[in-house]
Amino acid sequence: MSSCLVGRGARLAAWVGLCAAGALASPAACLYPDYTFDEPEPSGGGGSSSSGPGSEDCSNGADDDGDGLVDCADPGCGDFVCTTAVPEGWSGYFALFDGAPAMDPGCPAAFAAGQPFVGNRGLSAPPARCTCSCGPAQGQRCGELGSIQISVSDAPCGSPWVCAWDLDLIPGWTRDECAGPDGVFGGGVACEPGNECLSTREAHPCVASVSATPLEATGGSCAPGPVQVEASAPRWTGLGRACPAAPPGQGCNLGRVCVPRPGAPFEGGLCIAKDGDNACPPGAYTEKHVFFTEIEDDRGCEDDCACGEPSNGACRTTIALYADPEVNTCDTPLVEVLAGECANVEGNPTIVGRKVTSATPTGGACAPSGGTATGAARGAAPRTFCCQSQG
């Protein structure tokens, strides 16, 4: 019966009566401390535990200030709260911050019992940029030389002309072949306004310049270069800081413990933790947060670069013109003109014979394709925190 005399001051008589009644049915009922009975849990009254001599330490399971109240049952422990035990396989308790990295608050004094956990979430890592390129065109050929249109006009290059004459095309024309089935017979007559636009031997028109149409390069190919890979550094947009509480105290109902109450900017409820990405356990800890401490990054590019057919290639073609009046005669050189350009001539000459002296493909470019992005960056080494809902 003496075990029933451990009471709380003015409540001694009530407990004695209760113990006497309990002893008749089950003597062992009086062996539990009175704060473990299923009675309304104390909420505390003042601020956090004080630190002066004789003040209540809210997490050591002792009545430090001698008022008969332990930890959460003491009014001096208002910043502490009774909560359920940590489920098996989980660790706790933590105050959890989940927000922008720039707003990291550090750990408060009530949650500084060990090394905090710092992790990340919200990984920003765009796919790799894959760039393909093509080398210069190789193996191009000049188009048909016989497609070059040679024209003679009565004005210098770049000036408006009154009369112009197109020489006949020469089907199957080959390099260094002298050809001249027709011509413009200037004959040395001075260029004066009013001349008729005739090119016969008798007309002797004015001859001041000669031009030729460009010749395209055809065929060929471009070799693709190796794919160039560029990936921006991964960036976290969210931070998680979990600050561990001191070992829990007492002063709560059976199966519950006394721990500090988190404050802003931390989550409103206490949290528990477990390595990996886990479902929250049944019970009070339902708000899930997952943070990562590592990054797995396998972003890259397919080496599938290819090149289309060359385009915009030209053929640097030199055409020599001759002043001999006889057809198909190339004895008296007059002037050279590049295909696609114009050349002035002096002395109002006759132009009949012509010959392609060189033809070399130049330029030409191929459009690249391919370079498919592969892989992704993702968080690794996750840890799950489950917090009490405050909704």
Short mmCIF file of C-alpha atoms in Angstrom, two decimals:
data_model
loop_
_atom_site.label_atom_id
_atom_site.label_comp_id
_atom_site.label_asym_id
_atom_site.label_seq_id
_atom_site.Cartn_x
_atom_site.Cartn_y
_atom_site.Cartn_z
CA MET A 1 0.00 0.00 0.00
CA SER A 2 2.99 2.33 0.50
CA SER A 3 3.57 2.40 -3.28
CA CYS A 4 0.30 4.28 -3.62
CA LEU A 5 1.60 7.17 -1.51
CA VAL A 6 3.78 8.60 -4.35
CA GLY A 7 1.43 11.36 -5.40
CA ARG A 8 1.22 15.04 -6.28
CA GLY A 9 0.76 17.14 -3.15
CA ALA A 10 -2.90 18.13 -2.80
CA ARG A 11 -4.01 15.12 -4.92
CA LEU A 12 -2.64 12.63 -2.34
CA ALA A 13 -6.01 11.81 -0.79
CA ALA A 14 -7.63 11.14 -4.14
CA TRP A 15 -4.81 8.83 -5.21
CA VAL A 16 -4.90 6.98 -1.91
CA GLY A 17 -8.56 6.24 -2.38
CA LEU A 18 -7.98 5.17 -5.94
CA CYS A 19 -5.12 2.92 -4.96
CA ALA A 20 -7.10 1.34 -2.18
CA ALA A 21 -9.87 0.46 -4.59
CA GLY A 22 -7.38 -0.79 -7.19
CA ALA A 23 -5.57 -2.95 -4.68
CA LEU A 24 -8.69 -5.03 -4.09
CA ALA A 25 -8.92 -6.00 -7.74
CA SER A 26 -5.30 -5.85 -8.91
CA PRO A 27 -2.55 -4.80 -6.54
CA ALA A 28 -0.16 -4.25 -9.44
CA ALA A 29 -2.30 -1.34 -10.70
CA CYS A 30 -0.54 1.04 -8.30
CA LEU A 31 2.97 0.37 -9.61
CA TYR A 32 2.83 2.89 -12.56
CA PRO A 33 3.80 6.56 -12.12
CA ASP A 34 0.72 8.76 -12.11
CA TYR A 35 1.69 10.64 -15.39
CA THR A 36 1.42 7.42 -17.42
CA PHE A 37 -2.35 6.99 -16.84
CA ASP A 38 -4.67 7.72 -19.74
CA GLU A 39 -5.62 11.16 -18.49
CA PRO A 40 -5.77 14.43 -20.52
CA GLU A 41 -2.21 15.35 -21.55
CA PRO A 42 -0.76 18.51 -20.02
CA SER A 43 -0.03 21.21 -22.55
CA GLY A 44 2.36 23.32 -20.51
CA GLY A 45 1.81 26.93 -19.80
CA GLY A 46 4.78 29.23 -20.32
CA GLY A 47 7.64 29.47 -22.80
CA SER A 48 10.43 27.02 -23.41
CA SER A 49 12.36 25.42 -20.60
CA SER A 50 14.39 27.86 -18.58
CA SER A 51 18.07 27.42 -17.90
CA GLY A 52 18.54 28.94 -14.44
CA PRO A 53 19.22 26.98 -11.24
CA GLY A 54 16.30 24.76 -10.36
CA SER A 55 14.49 25.40 -13.63
CA GLU A 56 12.75 22.59 -15.48
CA ASP A 57 14.77 20.69 -18.11
CA CYS A 58 12.00 19.53 -20.41
CA SER A 59 13.76 16.50 -21.86
CA ASN A 60 15.46 14.65 -19.00
CA GLY A 61 12.53 12.84 -17.40
CA ALA A 62 13.10 14.54 -14.01
CA ASP A 63 11.27 17.09 -11.86
CA ASP A 64 14.02 19.72 -11.91
CA ASP A 65 12.12 22.60 -10.32
CA GLY A 66 10.50 20.52 -7.53
CA ASP A 67 6.88 21.29 -8.43
CA GLY A 68 5.99 17.60 -8.82
CA LEU A 69 5.60 17.96 -12.61
CA VAL A 70 7.95 16.35 -15.12
CA ASP A 71 8.88 17.63 -18.59
CA CYS A 72 5.74 18.15 -20.74
CA ALA A 73 3.54 18.10 -17.62
CA ASP A 74 5.36 21.18 -16.32
CA PRO A 75 3.93 24.61 -17.32
CA GLY A 76 7.47 25.76 -18.01
CA CYS A 77 7.65 23.42 -21.02
CA GLY A 78 5.14 25.19 -23.25
CA ASP A 79 7.39 24.90 -26.29
CA PHE A 80 7.38 21.12 -25.95
CA VAL A 81 4.65 18.73 -27.07
CA CYS A 82 3.64 15.15 -26.42
CA THR A 83 3.79 13.00 -29.52
CA THR A 84 3.59 9.37 -30.58
CA ALA A 85 6.64 7.16 -30.56
CA VAL A 86 8.79 6.75 -33.69
CA PRO A 87 7.59 3.72 -35.71
CA GLU A 88 9.93 0.76 -36.06
CA GLY A 89 12.48 1.19 -38.84
CA TRP A 90 12.31 4.99 -38.73
CA SER A 91 14.39 7.55 -36.87
CA GLY A 92 13.39 10.82 -35.23
CA TYR A 93 12.49 13.31 -34.20
CA PHE A 94 13.31 16.17 -36.60
CA ALA A 95 12.33 19.73 -37.36
CA LEU A 96 12.21 19.88 -41.16
CA PHE A 97 12.74 22.89 -43.41
CA ASP A 98 11.58 22.40 -47.02
CA GLY A 99 12.07 25.50 -49.16
CA ALA A 100 14.31 27.61 -51.35
CA PRO A 101 18.08 27.14 -50.80
CA ALA A 102 18.51 30.86 -50.24
CA MET A 103 16.10 30.69 -47.27
CA ASP A 104 17.99 27.98 -45.34
CA PRO A 105 17.44 28.91 -41.66
CA GLY A 106 20.03 26.65 -40.08
CA CYS A 107 19.02 24.69 -36.96
CA PRO A 108 17.40 26.20 -33.86
CA ALA A 109 18.81 25.52 -30.39
CA ALA A 110 16.00 23.09 -29.51
CA PHE A 111 16.94 20.94 -32.53
CA ALA A 112 20.70 20.85 -32.37
CA ALA A 113 21.25 17.46 -30.78
CA GLY A 114 23.36 16.10 -33.60
CA GLN A 115 24.53 16.52 -37.17
CA PRO A 116 21.66 17.85 -39.30
CA PHE A 117 20.70 16.26 -42.58
CA VAL A 118 20.90 18.51 -45.63
CA GLY A 119 19.49 17.29 -48.94
CA ASN A 120 17.94 18.62 -52.10
CA ARG A 121 14.92 18.27 -54.35
CA GLY A 122 13.59 19.80 -57.57
CA LEU A 123 16.50 18.97 -59.89
CA SER A 124 16.75 21.23 -62.94
CA ALA A 125 18.85 19.59 -65.66
CA PRO A 126 17.81 20.20 -69.29
CA PRO A 127 18.70 17.54 -71.88
CA ALA A 128 22.14 17.74 -73.44
CA ARG A 129 22.58 20.00 -76.45
CA CYS A 130 23.78 17.91 -79.37
CA THR A 131 25.44 19.69 -82.29
CA CYS A 132 26.21 18.04 -85.61
CA SER A 133 28.41 19.51 -88.33
CA CYS A 134 29.51 18.62 -91.84
CA GLY A 135 32.89 18.90 -93.48
CA PRO A 136 33.44 20.61 -96.83
CA ALA A 137 31.88 19.16 -99.95
CA GLN A 138 34.04 16.57 -101.68
CA GLY A 139 33.76 14.96 -105.10
CA GLN A 140 31.69 17.70 -106.73
CA ARG A 141 31.58 18.06 -110.51
CA CYS A 142 31.02 21.05 -112.74
CA GLY A 143 27.74 21.17 -114.63
CA GLU A 144 27.44 20.99 -118.40
CA LEU A 145 29.79 23.52 -119.97
CA GLY A 146 27.37 23.82 -122.85
CA SER A 147 24.82 25.42 -120.51
CA ILE A 148 26.94 28.56 -120.07
CA GLN A 149 25.25 31.52 -121.71
CA ILE A 150 27.73 34.10 -123.08
CA SER A 151 26.36 37.58 -123.77
CA VAL A 152 27.84 40.66 -125.46
CA SER A 153 26.53 44.19 -124.83
CA ASP A 154 27.13 47.74 -126.03
CA ALA A 155 27.81 49.13 -122.53
CA PRO A 156 30.60 48.58 -120.02
CA CYS A 157 30.00 46.19 -117.12
CA GLY A 158 27.51 47.58 -114.61
CA SER A 159 26.10 50.23 -117.01
CA PRO A 160 22.70 50.17 -118.75
CA TRP A 161 22.95 48.85 -122.28
CA VAL A 162 20.91 49.53 -125.41
CA CYS A 163 21.77 46.40 -127.34
CA ALA A 164 22.88 42.97 -126.10
CA TRP A 165 23.38 39.70 -127.93
CA ASP A 166 23.38 36.12 -126.63
CA LEU A 167 25.82 33.80 -128.35
CA ASP A 168 24.57 30.36 -129.25
CA LEU A 169 24.86 27.62 -126.64
CA ILE A 170 27.31 24.86 -127.52
CA PRO A 171 25.86 21.42 -126.67
CA GLY A 172 28.47 18.93 -125.43
CA TRP A 173 31.13 21.63 -125.09
CA THR A 174 34.27 20.29 -123.41
CA ARG A 175 37.17 21.95 -121.73
CA ASP A 176 39.87 23.40 -124.04
CA GLU A 177 37.62 22.87 -127.07
CA CYS A 178 37.57 25.93 -129.38
CA ALA A 179 34.05 26.66 -130.50
CA GLY A 180 32.40 29.58 -132.31
CA PRO A 181 29.49 28.76 -134.52
CA ASP A 182 28.37 32.41 -134.32
CA GLY A 183 29.65 35.73 -133.05
CA VAL A 184 29.24 39.47 -132.73
CA PHE A 185 31.20 41.31 -135.38
CA GLY A 186 32.15 44.62 -133.89
CA GLY A 187 34.69 45.35 -136.56
CA GLY A 188 36.28 48.34 -134.90
CA VAL A 189 33.43 50.80 -135.56
CA ALA A 190 33.15 53.42 -132.83
CA CYS A 191 30.30 53.01 -130.34
CA GLU A 192 27.81 55.78 -131.00
CA PRO A 193 24.11 56.16 -130.11
CA GLY A 194 21.66 55.20 -132.79
CA ASN A 195 23.38 52.04 -134.03
CA GLU A 196 20.94 49.30 -134.85
CA CYS A 197 21.05 46.18 -132.64
CA LEU A 198 22.44 43.91 -135.37
CA SER A 199 25.37 41.52 -135.10
CA THR A 200 26.05 40.59 -138.70
CA ARG A 201 29.40 41.18 -140.41
CA GLU A 202 27.85 44.08 -142.25
CA ALA A 203 26.18 45.71 -139.22
CA HIS A 204 29.32 46.13 -137.11
CA PRO A 205 27.52 46.82 -133.81
CA CYS A 206 29.11 48.33 -130.74
CA VAL A 207 30.90 45.75 -128.50
CA ALA A 208 31.87 47.03 -125.02
CA SER A 209 31.61 44.08 -122.60
CA VAL A 210 31.07 40.36 -122.38
CA SER A 211 29.50 38.32 -119.56
CA ALA A 212 28.78 34.65 -118.79
CA THR A 213 26.19 32.94 -116.61
CA PRO A 214 27.41 31.01 -113.55
CA LEU A 215 27.94 27.28 -113.62
CA GLU A 216 26.77 25.20 -110.68
CA ALA A 217 28.68 22.40 -109.03
CA THR A 218 26.78 19.12 -108.76
CA GLY A 219 27.08 15.83 -106.91
CA GLY A 220 29.58 15.16 -104.17
CA SER A 221 29.09 14.62 -100.46
CA CYS A 222 30.13 15.88 -97.03
CA ALA A 223 31.57 13.84 -94.18
CA PRO A 224 29.76 14.30 -90.85
CA GLY A 225 31.84 15.42 -87.91
CA PRO A 226 31.60 13.85 -84.45
CA VAL A 227 28.65 15.01 -82.39
CA GLN A 228 29.46 17.80 -79.96
CA VAL A 229 27.90 17.36 -76.51
CA GLU A 230 27.14 20.23 -74.16
CA ALA A 231 25.24 19.78 -70.89
CA SER A 232 24.60 22.51 -68.35
CA ALA A 233 25.38 21.80 -64.72
CA PRO A 234 22.42 20.33 -62.79
CA ARG A 235 20.82 22.76 -60.35
CA TRP A 236 18.63 22.07 -57.32
CA THR A 237 15.63 24.34 -56.79
CA GLY A 238 14.66 23.09 -53.31
CA LEU A 239 16.54 22.35 -50.10
CA GLY A 240 15.71 20.15 -47.16
CA ARG A 241 17.27 20.62 -43.72
CA ALA A 242 16.35 18.18 -40.96
CA CYS A 243 17.46 19.18 -37.47
CA PRO A 244 17.45 16.42 -34.81
CA ALA A 245 15.76 16.94 -31.46
CA ALA A 246 17.33 15.92 -28.16
CA PRO A 247 16.33 12.51 -26.72
CA PRO A 248 12.63 12.75 -25.77
CA GLY A 249 11.46 13.47 -22.26
CA GLN A 250 8.43 12.34 -20.26
CA GLY A 251 5.35 13.85 -18.69
CA CYS A 252 3.00 12.41 -21.33
CA ASN A 253 0.44 9.60 -21.47
CA LEU A 254 1.55 6.02 -21.91
CA GLY A 255 3.23 5.42 -25.30
CA ARG A 256 3.91 9.12 -25.93
CA VAL A 257 7.03 11.22 -25.40
CA CYS A 258 7.91 14.86 -24.82
CA VAL A 259 9.80 16.64 -27.61
CA PRO A 260 10.29 20.28 -28.74
CA ARG A 261 7.64 21.86 -30.91
CA PRO A 262 8.98 23.08 -34.33
CA GLY A 263 8.41 26.70 -35.26
CA ALA A 264 8.39 28.62 -38.53
CA PRO A 265 9.93 28.36 -41.08
CA PHE A 266 10.05 24.63 -40.30
CA GLU A 267 7.19 22.25 -41.01
CA GLY A 268 4.50 22.64 -38.38
CA GLY A 269 4.65 19.04 -37.22
CA LEU A 270 7.48 16.83 -36.05
CA CYS A 271 9.05 14.53 -38.63
CA ILE A 272 10.61 11.08 -38.80
CA ALA A 273 13.10 9.79 -41.38
CA LYS A 274 14.15 6.68 -43.27
CA ASP A 275 16.76 6.14 -45.99
CA GLY A 276 15.35 5.52 -49.45
CA ASP A 277 12.14 6.60 -51.11
CA ASN A 278 9.50 5.10 -48.84
CA ALA A 279 5.79 5.32 -48.21
CA CYS A 280 4.91 6.97 -44.92
CA PRO A 281 3.94 4.54 -42.16
CA PRO A 282 0.37 4.32 -40.88
CA GLY A 283 -0.43 6.75 -38.12
CA ALA A 284 0.28 10.38 -37.46
CA TYR A 285 3.21 10.90 -39.83
CA THR A 286 1.52 11.33 -43.20
CA GLU A 287 3.17 14.30 -44.94
CA LYS A 288 5.91 12.90 -47.21
CA HIS A 289 9.07 14.78 -48.23
CA VAL A 290 11.90 13.17 -50.22
CA PHE A 291 15.36 14.73 -50.53
CA PHE A 292 18.50 13.60 -52.36
CA THR A 293 22.18 13.88 -51.54
CA GLU A 294 23.64 12.76 -54.86
CA ILE A 295 23.03 13.14 -58.61
CA GLU A 296 23.09 10.47 -61.29
CA ASP A 297 23.73 12.15 -64.65
CA ASP A 298 23.92 10.11 -67.85
CA ARG A 299 22.92 12.85 -70.27
CA GLY A 300 24.56 12.55 -73.66
CA CYS A 301 23.96 12.37 -77.40
CA GLU A 302 23.51 9.70 -80.03
CA ASP A 303 26.42 9.65 -82.45
CA ASP A 304 23.99 9.72 -85.36
CA CYS A 305 25.11 12.80 -87.26
CA ALA A 306 24.50 12.72 -91.03
CA CYS A 307 24.84 15.17 -93.90
CA GLY A 308 22.50 16.00 -96.75
CA GLU A 309 23.58 16.54 -100.35
CA PRO A 310 25.80 19.55 -101.08
CA SER A 311 24.07 22.72 -102.19
CA ASN A 312 25.06 26.24 -103.25
CA GLY A 313 28.26 25.00 -104.79
CA ALA A 314 29.76 26.90 -107.73
CA CYS A 315 32.14 26.01 -110.48
CA ARG A 316 34.96 28.50 -111.00
CA THR A 317 35.05 28.47 -114.77
CA THR A 318 37.34 30.61 -116.94
CA ILE A 319 36.27 31.31 -120.53
CA ALA A 320 38.77 32.71 -123.05
CA LEU A 321 37.32 34.80 -125.89
CA TYR A 322 39.03 35.35 -129.25
CA ALA A 323 38.86 38.16 -131.82
CA ASP A 324 39.21 35.98 -134.94
CA PRO A 325 36.24 36.58 -137.30
CA GLU A 326 36.25 33.02 -138.61
CA VAL A 327 33.99 30.52 -136.89
CA ASN A 328 35.54 27.99 -134.52
CA THR A 329 38.83 29.88 -134.55
CA CYS A 330 40.79 30.62 -131.37
CA ASP A 331 44.06 32.21 -132.54
CA THR A 332 43.80 35.84 -131.36
CA PRO A 333 43.15 36.07 -127.60
CA LEU A 334 40.93 38.95 -126.60
CA VAL A 335 39.80 38.69 -122.98
CA GLU A 336 39.00 36.14 -120.27
CA VAL A 337 35.76 36.19 -118.28
CA LEU A 338 34.72 34.10 -115.29
CA ALA A 339 31.38 32.31 -115.43
CA GLY A 340 28.96 34.44 -113.42
CA GLU A 341 30.93 37.66 -114.03
CA CYS A 342 31.46 40.41 -116.63
CA ALA A 343 34.58 41.71 -118.42
CA ASN A 344 35.03 44.93 -120.41
CA VAL A 345 36.65 44.84 -123.84
CA GLU A 346 38.51 47.62 -125.66
CA GLY A 347 38.39 48.69 -129.29
CA ASN A 348 34.91 47.47 -130.18
CA PRO A 349 36.23 44.05 -131.26
CA THR A 350 34.68 41.05 -132.98
CA ILE A 351 33.96 38.09 -130.68
CA VAL A 352 33.48 34.66 -132.20
CA GLY A 353 35.76 31.94 -130.83
CA ARG A 354 35.54 30.88 -127.20
CA LYS A 355 37.15 28.21 -125.10
CA VAL A 356 36.77 26.96 -121.49
CA THR A 357 40.29 26.93 -120.08
CA SER A 358 39.54 25.84 -116.48
CA ALA A 359 36.60 24.57 -114.44
CA THR A 360 36.99 23.82 -110.73
CA PRO A 361 34.14 23.10 -108.27
CA THR A 362 34.23 25.33 -105.18
CA GLY A 363 32.09 25.92 -102.13
CA GLY A 364 29.05 23.86 -101.48
CA ALA A 365 27.75 22.98 -98.06
CA CYS A 366 25.73 20.13 -96.57
CA ALA A 367 22.98 20.49 -93.99
CA PRO A 368 23.66 18.37 -90.88
CA SER A 369 21.06 16.24 -89.16
CA GLY A 370 20.94 13.92 -86.17
CA GLY A 371 22.48 14.43 -82.75
CA THR A 372 19.68 13.00 -80.65
CA ALA A 373 19.83 13.77 -76.93
CA THR A 374 19.89 10.76 -74.60
CA GLY A 375 19.74 10.10 -70.88
CA ALA A 376 18.75 12.37 -68.03
CA ALA A 377 19.93 13.67 -64.66
CA ARG A 378 18.10 12.53 -61.56
CA GLY A 379 18.44 12.69 -57.80
CA ALA A 380 20.13 9.76 -56.07
CA ALA A 381 20.63 8.52 -52.51
CA PRO A 382 17.13 9.60 -51.38
CA ARG A 383 15.92 9.96 -47.82
CA THR A 384 12.26 10.13 -46.88
CA PHE A 385 10.84 12.37 -44.15
CA CYS A 386 7.28 11.93 -42.96
CA CYS A 387 5.81 14.74 -40.88
CA GLN A 388 2.74 15.19 -38.76
CA SER A 389 -0.02 16.97 -40.61
CA GLN A 390 -0.97 20.33 -39.13
CA GLY A 391 -4.07 20.74 -41.31
#
